[in-house]
Tab-separated table of C-alpha atoms in Angstrom:
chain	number	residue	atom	x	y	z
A	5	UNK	CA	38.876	44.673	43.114
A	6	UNK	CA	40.678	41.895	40.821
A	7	UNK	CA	40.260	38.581	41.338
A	8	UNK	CA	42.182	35.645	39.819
A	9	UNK	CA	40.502	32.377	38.893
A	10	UNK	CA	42.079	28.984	39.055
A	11	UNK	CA	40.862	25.662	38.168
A	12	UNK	CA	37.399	27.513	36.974
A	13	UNK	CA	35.437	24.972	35.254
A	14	UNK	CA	33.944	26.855	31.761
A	15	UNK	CA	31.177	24.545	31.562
A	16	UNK	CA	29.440	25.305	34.861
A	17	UNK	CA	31.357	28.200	37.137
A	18	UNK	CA	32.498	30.455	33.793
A	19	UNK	CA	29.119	32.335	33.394
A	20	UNK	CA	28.102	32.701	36.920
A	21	UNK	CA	31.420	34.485	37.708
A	22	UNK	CA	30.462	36.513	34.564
A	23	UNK	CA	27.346	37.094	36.280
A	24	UNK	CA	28.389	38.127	39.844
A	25	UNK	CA	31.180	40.339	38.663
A	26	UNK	CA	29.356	42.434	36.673
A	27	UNK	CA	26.514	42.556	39.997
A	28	UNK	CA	29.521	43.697	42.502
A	29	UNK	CA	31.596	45.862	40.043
A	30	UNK	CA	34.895	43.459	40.374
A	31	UNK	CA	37.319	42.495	37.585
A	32	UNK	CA	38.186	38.807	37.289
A	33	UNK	CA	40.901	36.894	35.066
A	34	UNK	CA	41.190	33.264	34.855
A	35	UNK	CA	42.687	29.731	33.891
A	36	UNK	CA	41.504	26.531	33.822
A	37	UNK	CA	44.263	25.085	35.072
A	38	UNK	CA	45.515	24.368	39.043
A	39	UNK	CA	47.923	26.378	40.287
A	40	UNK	CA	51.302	25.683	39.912
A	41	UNK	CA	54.350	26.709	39.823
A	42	UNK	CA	54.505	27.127	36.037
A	43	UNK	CA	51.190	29.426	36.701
A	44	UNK	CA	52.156	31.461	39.810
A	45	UNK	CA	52.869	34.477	37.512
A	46	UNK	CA	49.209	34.704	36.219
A	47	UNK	CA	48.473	36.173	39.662
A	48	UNK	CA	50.608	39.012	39.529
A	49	UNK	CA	48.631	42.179	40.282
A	50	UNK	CA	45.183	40.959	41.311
A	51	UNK	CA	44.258	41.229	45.130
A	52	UNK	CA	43.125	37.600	45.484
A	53	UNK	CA	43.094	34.228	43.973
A	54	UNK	CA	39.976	31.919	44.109
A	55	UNK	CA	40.545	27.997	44.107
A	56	UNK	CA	39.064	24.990	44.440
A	57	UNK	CA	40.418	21.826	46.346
A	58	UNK	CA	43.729	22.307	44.670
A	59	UNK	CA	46.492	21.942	47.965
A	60	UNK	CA	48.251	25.163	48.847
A	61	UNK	CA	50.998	25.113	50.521
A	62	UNK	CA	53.435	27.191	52.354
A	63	UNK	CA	55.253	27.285	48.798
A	64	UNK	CA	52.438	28.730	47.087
A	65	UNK	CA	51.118	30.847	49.502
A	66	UNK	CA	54.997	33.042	49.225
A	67	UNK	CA	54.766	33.059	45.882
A	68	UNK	CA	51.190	34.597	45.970
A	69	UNK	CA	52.274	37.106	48.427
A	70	UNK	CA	54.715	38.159	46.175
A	71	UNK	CA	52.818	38.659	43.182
A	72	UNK	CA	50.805	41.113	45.397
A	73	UNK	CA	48.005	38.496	46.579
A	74	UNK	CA	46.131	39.648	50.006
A	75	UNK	CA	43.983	37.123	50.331
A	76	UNK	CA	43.125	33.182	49.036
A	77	UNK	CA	39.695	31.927	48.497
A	78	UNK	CA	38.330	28.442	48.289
A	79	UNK	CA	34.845	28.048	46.537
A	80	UNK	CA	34.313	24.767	49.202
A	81	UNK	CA	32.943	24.451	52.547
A	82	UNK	CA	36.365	23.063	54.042
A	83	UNK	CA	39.265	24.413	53.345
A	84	UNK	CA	41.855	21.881	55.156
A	85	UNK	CA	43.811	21.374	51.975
A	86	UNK	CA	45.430	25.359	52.492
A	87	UNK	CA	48.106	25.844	55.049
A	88	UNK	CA	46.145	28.280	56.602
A	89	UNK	CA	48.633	28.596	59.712
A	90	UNK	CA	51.588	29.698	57.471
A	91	UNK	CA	48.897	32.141	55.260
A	92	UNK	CA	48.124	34.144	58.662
A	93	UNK	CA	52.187	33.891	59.372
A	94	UNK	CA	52.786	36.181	56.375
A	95	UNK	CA	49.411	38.179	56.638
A	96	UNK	CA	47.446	36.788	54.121
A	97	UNK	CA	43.966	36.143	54.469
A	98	UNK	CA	42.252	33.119	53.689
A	99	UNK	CA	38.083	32.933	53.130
A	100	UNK	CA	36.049	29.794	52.325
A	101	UNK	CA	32.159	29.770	50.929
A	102	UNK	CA	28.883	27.729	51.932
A	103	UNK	CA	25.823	26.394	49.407
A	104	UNK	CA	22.674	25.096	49.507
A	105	UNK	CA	22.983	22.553	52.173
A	106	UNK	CA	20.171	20.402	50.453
A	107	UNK	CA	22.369	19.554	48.092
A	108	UNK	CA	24.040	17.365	49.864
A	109	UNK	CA	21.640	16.302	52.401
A	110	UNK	CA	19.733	14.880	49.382
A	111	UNK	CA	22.405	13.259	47.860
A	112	UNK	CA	23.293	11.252	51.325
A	113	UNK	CA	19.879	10.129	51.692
A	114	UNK	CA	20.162	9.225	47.571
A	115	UNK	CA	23.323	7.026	49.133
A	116	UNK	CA	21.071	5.755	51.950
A	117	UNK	CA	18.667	4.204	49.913
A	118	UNK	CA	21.622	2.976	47.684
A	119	UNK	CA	22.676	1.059	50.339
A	120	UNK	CA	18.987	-0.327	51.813
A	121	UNK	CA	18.248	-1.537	48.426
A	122	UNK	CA	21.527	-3.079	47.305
A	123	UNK	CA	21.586	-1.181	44.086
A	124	UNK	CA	24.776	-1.665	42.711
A	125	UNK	CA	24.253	-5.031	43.204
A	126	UNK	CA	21.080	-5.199	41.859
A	127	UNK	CA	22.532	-3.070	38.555
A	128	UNK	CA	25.663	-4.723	38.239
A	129	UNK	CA	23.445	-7.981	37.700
A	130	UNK	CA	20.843	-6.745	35.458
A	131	UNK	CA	23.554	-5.633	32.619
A	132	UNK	CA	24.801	-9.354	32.391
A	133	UNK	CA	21.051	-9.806	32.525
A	134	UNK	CA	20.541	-11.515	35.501
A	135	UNK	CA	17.159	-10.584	36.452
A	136	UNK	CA	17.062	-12.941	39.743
A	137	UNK	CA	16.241	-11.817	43.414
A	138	UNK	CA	18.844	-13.810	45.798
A	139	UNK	CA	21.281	-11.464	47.177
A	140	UNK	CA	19.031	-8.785	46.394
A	141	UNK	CA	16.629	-8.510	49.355
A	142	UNK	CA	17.318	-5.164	51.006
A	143	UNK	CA	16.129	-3.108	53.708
A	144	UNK	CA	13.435	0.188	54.334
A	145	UNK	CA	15.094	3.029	55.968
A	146	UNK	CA	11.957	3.954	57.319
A	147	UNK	CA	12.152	0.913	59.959
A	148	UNK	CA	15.756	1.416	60.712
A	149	UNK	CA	17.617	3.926	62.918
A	150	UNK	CA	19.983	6.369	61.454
A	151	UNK	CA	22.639	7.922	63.255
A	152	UNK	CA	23.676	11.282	62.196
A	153	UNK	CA	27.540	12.521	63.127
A	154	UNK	CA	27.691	16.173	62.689
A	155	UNK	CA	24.237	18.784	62.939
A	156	UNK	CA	25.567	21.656	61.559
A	157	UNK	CA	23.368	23.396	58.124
A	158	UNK	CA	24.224	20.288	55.976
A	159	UNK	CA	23.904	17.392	59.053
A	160	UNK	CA	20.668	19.562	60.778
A	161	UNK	CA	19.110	19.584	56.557
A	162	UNK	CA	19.800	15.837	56.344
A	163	UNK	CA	17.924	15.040	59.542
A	164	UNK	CA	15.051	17.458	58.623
A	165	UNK	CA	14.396	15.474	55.100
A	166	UNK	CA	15.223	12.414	56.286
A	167	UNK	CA	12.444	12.820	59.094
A	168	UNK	CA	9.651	12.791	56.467
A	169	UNK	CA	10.324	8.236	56.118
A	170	UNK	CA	9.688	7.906	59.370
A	171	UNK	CA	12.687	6.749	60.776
A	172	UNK	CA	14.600	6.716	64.165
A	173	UNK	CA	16.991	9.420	64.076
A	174	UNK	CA	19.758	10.036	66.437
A	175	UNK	CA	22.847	12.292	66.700
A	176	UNK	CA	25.733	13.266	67.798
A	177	UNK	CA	27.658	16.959	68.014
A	178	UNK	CA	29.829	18.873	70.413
A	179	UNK	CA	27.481	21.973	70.114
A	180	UNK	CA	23.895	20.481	70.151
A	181	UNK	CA	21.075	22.317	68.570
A	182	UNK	CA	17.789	23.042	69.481
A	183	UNK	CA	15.967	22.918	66.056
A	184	UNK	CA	17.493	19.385	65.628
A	185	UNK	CA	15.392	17.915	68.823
A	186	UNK	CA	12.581	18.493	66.817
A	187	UNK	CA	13.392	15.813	65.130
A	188	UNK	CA	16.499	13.696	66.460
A	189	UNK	CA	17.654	12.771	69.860
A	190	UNK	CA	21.465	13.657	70.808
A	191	UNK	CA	23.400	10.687	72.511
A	192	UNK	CA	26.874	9.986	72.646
A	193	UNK	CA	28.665	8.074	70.103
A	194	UNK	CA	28.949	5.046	71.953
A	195	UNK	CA	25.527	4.962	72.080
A	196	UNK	CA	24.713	6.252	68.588
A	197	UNK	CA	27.138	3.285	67.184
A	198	UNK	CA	26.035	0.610	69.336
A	199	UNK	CA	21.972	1.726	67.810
A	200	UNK	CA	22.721	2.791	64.576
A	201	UNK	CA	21.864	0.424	61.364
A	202	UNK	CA	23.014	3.458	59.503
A	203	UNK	CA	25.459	5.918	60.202
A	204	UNK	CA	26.252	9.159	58.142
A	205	UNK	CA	28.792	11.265	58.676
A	206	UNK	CA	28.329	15.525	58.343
A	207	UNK	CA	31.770	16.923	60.348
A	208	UNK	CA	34.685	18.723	59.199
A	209	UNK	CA	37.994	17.705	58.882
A	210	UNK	CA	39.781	18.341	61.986
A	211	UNK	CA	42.800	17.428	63.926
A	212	UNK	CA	40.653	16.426	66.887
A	213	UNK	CA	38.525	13.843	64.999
A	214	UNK	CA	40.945	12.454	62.312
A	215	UNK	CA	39.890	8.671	61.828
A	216	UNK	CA	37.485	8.954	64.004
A	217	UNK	CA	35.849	6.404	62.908
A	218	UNK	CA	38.519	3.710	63.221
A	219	UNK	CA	38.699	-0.203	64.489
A	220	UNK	CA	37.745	0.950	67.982
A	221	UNK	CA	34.709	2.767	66.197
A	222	UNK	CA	33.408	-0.413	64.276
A	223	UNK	CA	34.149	-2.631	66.765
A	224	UNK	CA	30.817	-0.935	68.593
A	225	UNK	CA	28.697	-0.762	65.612
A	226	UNK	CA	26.134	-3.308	64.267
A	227	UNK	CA	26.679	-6.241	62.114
A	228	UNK	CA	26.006	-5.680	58.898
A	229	UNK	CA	25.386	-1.708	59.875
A	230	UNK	CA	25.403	0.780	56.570
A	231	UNK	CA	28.135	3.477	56.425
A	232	UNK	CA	27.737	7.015	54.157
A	233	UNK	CA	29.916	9.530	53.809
A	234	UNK	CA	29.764	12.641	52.392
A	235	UNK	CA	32.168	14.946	54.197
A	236	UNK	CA	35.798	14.183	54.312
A	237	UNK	CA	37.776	11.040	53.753
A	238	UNK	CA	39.919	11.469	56.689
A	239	UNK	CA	36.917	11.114	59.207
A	240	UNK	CA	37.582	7.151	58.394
A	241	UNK	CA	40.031	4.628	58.935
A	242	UNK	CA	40.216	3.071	54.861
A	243	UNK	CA	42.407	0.437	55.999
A	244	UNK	CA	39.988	-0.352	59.140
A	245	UNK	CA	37.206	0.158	56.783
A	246	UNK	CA	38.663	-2.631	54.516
A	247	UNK	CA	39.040	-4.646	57.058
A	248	UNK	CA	35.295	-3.889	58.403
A	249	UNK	CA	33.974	-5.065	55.197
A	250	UNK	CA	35.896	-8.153	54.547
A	251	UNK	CA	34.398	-9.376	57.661
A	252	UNK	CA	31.289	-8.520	57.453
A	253	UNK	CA	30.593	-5.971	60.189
A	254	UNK	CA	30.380	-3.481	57.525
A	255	UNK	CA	26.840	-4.765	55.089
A	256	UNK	CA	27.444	-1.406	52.494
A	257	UNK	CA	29.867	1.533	52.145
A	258	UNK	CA	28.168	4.464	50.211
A	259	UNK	CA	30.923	6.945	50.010
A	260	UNK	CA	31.242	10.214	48.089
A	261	UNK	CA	34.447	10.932	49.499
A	262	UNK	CA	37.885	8.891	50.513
A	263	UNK	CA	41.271	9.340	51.616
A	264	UNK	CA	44.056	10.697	49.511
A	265	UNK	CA	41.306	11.419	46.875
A	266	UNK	CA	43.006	14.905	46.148
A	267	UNK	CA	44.678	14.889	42.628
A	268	UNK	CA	42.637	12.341	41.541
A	269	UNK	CA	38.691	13.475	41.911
A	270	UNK	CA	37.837	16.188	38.943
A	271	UNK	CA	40.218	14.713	36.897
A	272	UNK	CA	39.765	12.666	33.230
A	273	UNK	CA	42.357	9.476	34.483
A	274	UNK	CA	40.673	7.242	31.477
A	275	UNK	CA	43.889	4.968	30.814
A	276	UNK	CA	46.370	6.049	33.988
A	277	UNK	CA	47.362	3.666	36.652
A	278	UNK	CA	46.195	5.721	40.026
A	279	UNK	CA	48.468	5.218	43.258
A	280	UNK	CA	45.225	4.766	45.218
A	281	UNK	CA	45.823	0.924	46.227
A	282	UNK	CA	43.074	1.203	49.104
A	283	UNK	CA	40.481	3.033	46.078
A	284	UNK	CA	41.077	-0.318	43.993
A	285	UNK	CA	40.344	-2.692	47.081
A	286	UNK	CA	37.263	-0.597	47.818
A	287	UNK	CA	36.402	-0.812	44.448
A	288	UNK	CA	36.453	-4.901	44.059
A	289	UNK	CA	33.554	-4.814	46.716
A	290	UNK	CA	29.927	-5.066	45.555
A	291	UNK	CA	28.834	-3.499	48.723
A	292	UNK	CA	30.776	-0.478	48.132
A	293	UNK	CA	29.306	2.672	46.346
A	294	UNK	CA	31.379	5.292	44.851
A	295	UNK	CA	31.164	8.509	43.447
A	296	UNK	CA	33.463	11.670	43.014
A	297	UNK	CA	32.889	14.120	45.740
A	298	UNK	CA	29.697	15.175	43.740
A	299	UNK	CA	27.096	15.355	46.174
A	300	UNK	CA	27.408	18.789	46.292
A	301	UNK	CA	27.393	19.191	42.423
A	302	UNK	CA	24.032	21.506	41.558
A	303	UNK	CA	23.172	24.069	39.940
A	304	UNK	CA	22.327	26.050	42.911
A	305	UNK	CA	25.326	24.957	44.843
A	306	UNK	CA	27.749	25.899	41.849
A	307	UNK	CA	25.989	29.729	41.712
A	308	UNK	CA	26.022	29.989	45.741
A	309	UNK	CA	29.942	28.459	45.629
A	310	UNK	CA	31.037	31.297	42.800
A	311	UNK	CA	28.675	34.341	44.239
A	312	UNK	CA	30.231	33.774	48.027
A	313	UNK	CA	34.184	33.221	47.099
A	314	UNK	CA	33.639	37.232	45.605
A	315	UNK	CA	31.571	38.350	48.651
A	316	UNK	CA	33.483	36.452	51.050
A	317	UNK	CA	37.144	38.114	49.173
A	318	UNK	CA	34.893	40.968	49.202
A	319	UNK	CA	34.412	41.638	52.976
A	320	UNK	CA	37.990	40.310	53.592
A	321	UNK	CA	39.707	43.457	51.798
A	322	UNK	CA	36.978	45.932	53.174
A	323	UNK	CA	37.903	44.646	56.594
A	324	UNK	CA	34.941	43.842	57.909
A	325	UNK	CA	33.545	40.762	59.918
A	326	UNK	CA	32.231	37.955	58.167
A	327	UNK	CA	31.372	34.224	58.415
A	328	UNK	CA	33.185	33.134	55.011
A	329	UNK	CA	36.548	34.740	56.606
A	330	UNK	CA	38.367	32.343	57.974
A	331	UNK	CA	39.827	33.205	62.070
A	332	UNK	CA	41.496	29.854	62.733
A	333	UNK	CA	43.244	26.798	62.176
């Protein structure tokens, strides 16, 4: 089995791939660069290609299949930037992976606690060296209620850790679960907005829940109520979102991911202008928190990302049934 590498990051991915292909006997070329047009050719004779967040469209795809590619692989959880639909149109399979899920889990509640304690506030004060406390005073998340959208492994991990501070905990999913009731109670999101001082959001992105959270949304929420999000950009309404914080329902935005963020996260942009108007406006508020869809960013995650992409192509060309293939769109 050959597998071709795109985007593969030297510094991190390069010597677990080195790793796992010499554990499951499969040869494996690579670039650091996206694909592209300019790059198609690299393909040519290797039964899959494994990317990253890189789109791939219905262009790319045909020019895969003709260089022999069966199927495409995405070392990420979601896989919504592939036109999957036109893949399974010309028979080519796609697979996707899954990691630690406390990698993220952590990292929201990291972004929780952010956003109790003001801390880019606080920071942004203490390098012009103003040590003072108003505007500072912030919240415990142990006396607040957190509302969790989403329970699958990396929503049902966040709830689990996050039940060791003591707080409220409620949530919300289409497919409620059991071990979650342990420690959460499922209500609908009416109810989980209306109750919610903080409200973190674990779904995919779907059709069925794009902007989900929109004006309608906030307009049930508390004032002041704290939003994280560490799953998709498209789950929110930016421009509703701007407008949610420059009236105040919004008190702090801790976001690891945004809209239209492909092309520009995982990127060196020092010195470009980037056509991300709505990024700039979020980024003029001191209650907003960014960072760079890293929350999954560990070591673990990076060797669990790398190991399932090969099992996942793997299982794909043997035929057999397995979660990392993906059967819809």
């Amino acid at each position: 089995m050959k597998i071709f590498v795109y985007t593969l990051r030297e510094f991190d991915e390069l010597p677990f791939f080195e790793k796992f292909s010499k554990q499951y006997g499969v040869e494996f070329g690579y670039t650091t660069q996206s694909p592209g047009p300019e790059n198609y050719h690299l393909a040519k004779g290797y039964d899959a290609i494994s990317i990253i967040t890189t789109p791939t469209p219905a262009e790319m795809i045909d020019a895969m299949k003709e260089n022999g590619v069966k199927v495409i692989s995405t070392r990420t959880i979601g896989y919504d930037h592939i036109d999957v639909k036109h893949a399974f149109e010309v028979g080519m399979g796609v697979t996707n992976v899954t990691y630690d899920p406390a990698s993220v889990a952590d990292y929201t509640i990291m972004l929780m606690l952010i956003a109790c304690r003001k801390l880019r506030y606080i920071m942004d004060k203490a390098n012009v060296q103003d040590y003072t406390l108003k505007g500072k005073l912030g919240r415990e998340i142990s006396k607040s209620t957190v509302g969790v959208i989403g329970t699958g492994r990396i929503g049902q991990t966040v709830i689990e850790h996050l039940s060791g501070f003591g707080c409220r905990i409620l949530a919300y999913d289409i497919f409620p679960k059991d071990a979650v009731r342990q420690h959460a109670e499922y209500v609908d999101l009416d109810t989980l907005y209306a109750e919610s001082d903080i409200i973190t959001l674990h779904a995919p992105a779907l059709e069925d829940n794009y902007h989900m959270i929109d004006e309608t949304a906030f307009s049930k929420m508390k004032d002041g109520v704290i939003l994280v999000n560490c799953a998709r950009g498209q789950l929110v309404d930016t421009e509703a979102m701007i407008r949610n914080l420059s009236n105040g329902k919004i008190g702090f935005a801790a976001l690891d991911v945004i809209e239209k963020e492909l092309g520009i996260y995982y990127k060196d942009l020092s010195g470009t202008i980037i056509d991300n108007p709505e990024m700039a406006i979020l980024r003029s508020f001191y209650n907003v928190f960014f960072s760079p869809h890293t929350a999954f960013y560990t070591e673990e995650a990076v060797a669990n990302m790398v190991e399932n992409s090969i099992l996942g192509i793997q299982a794909y060309l043997k035929g057999e049934n397995h979660p990392f293939i993906v059967k819809k769109y």
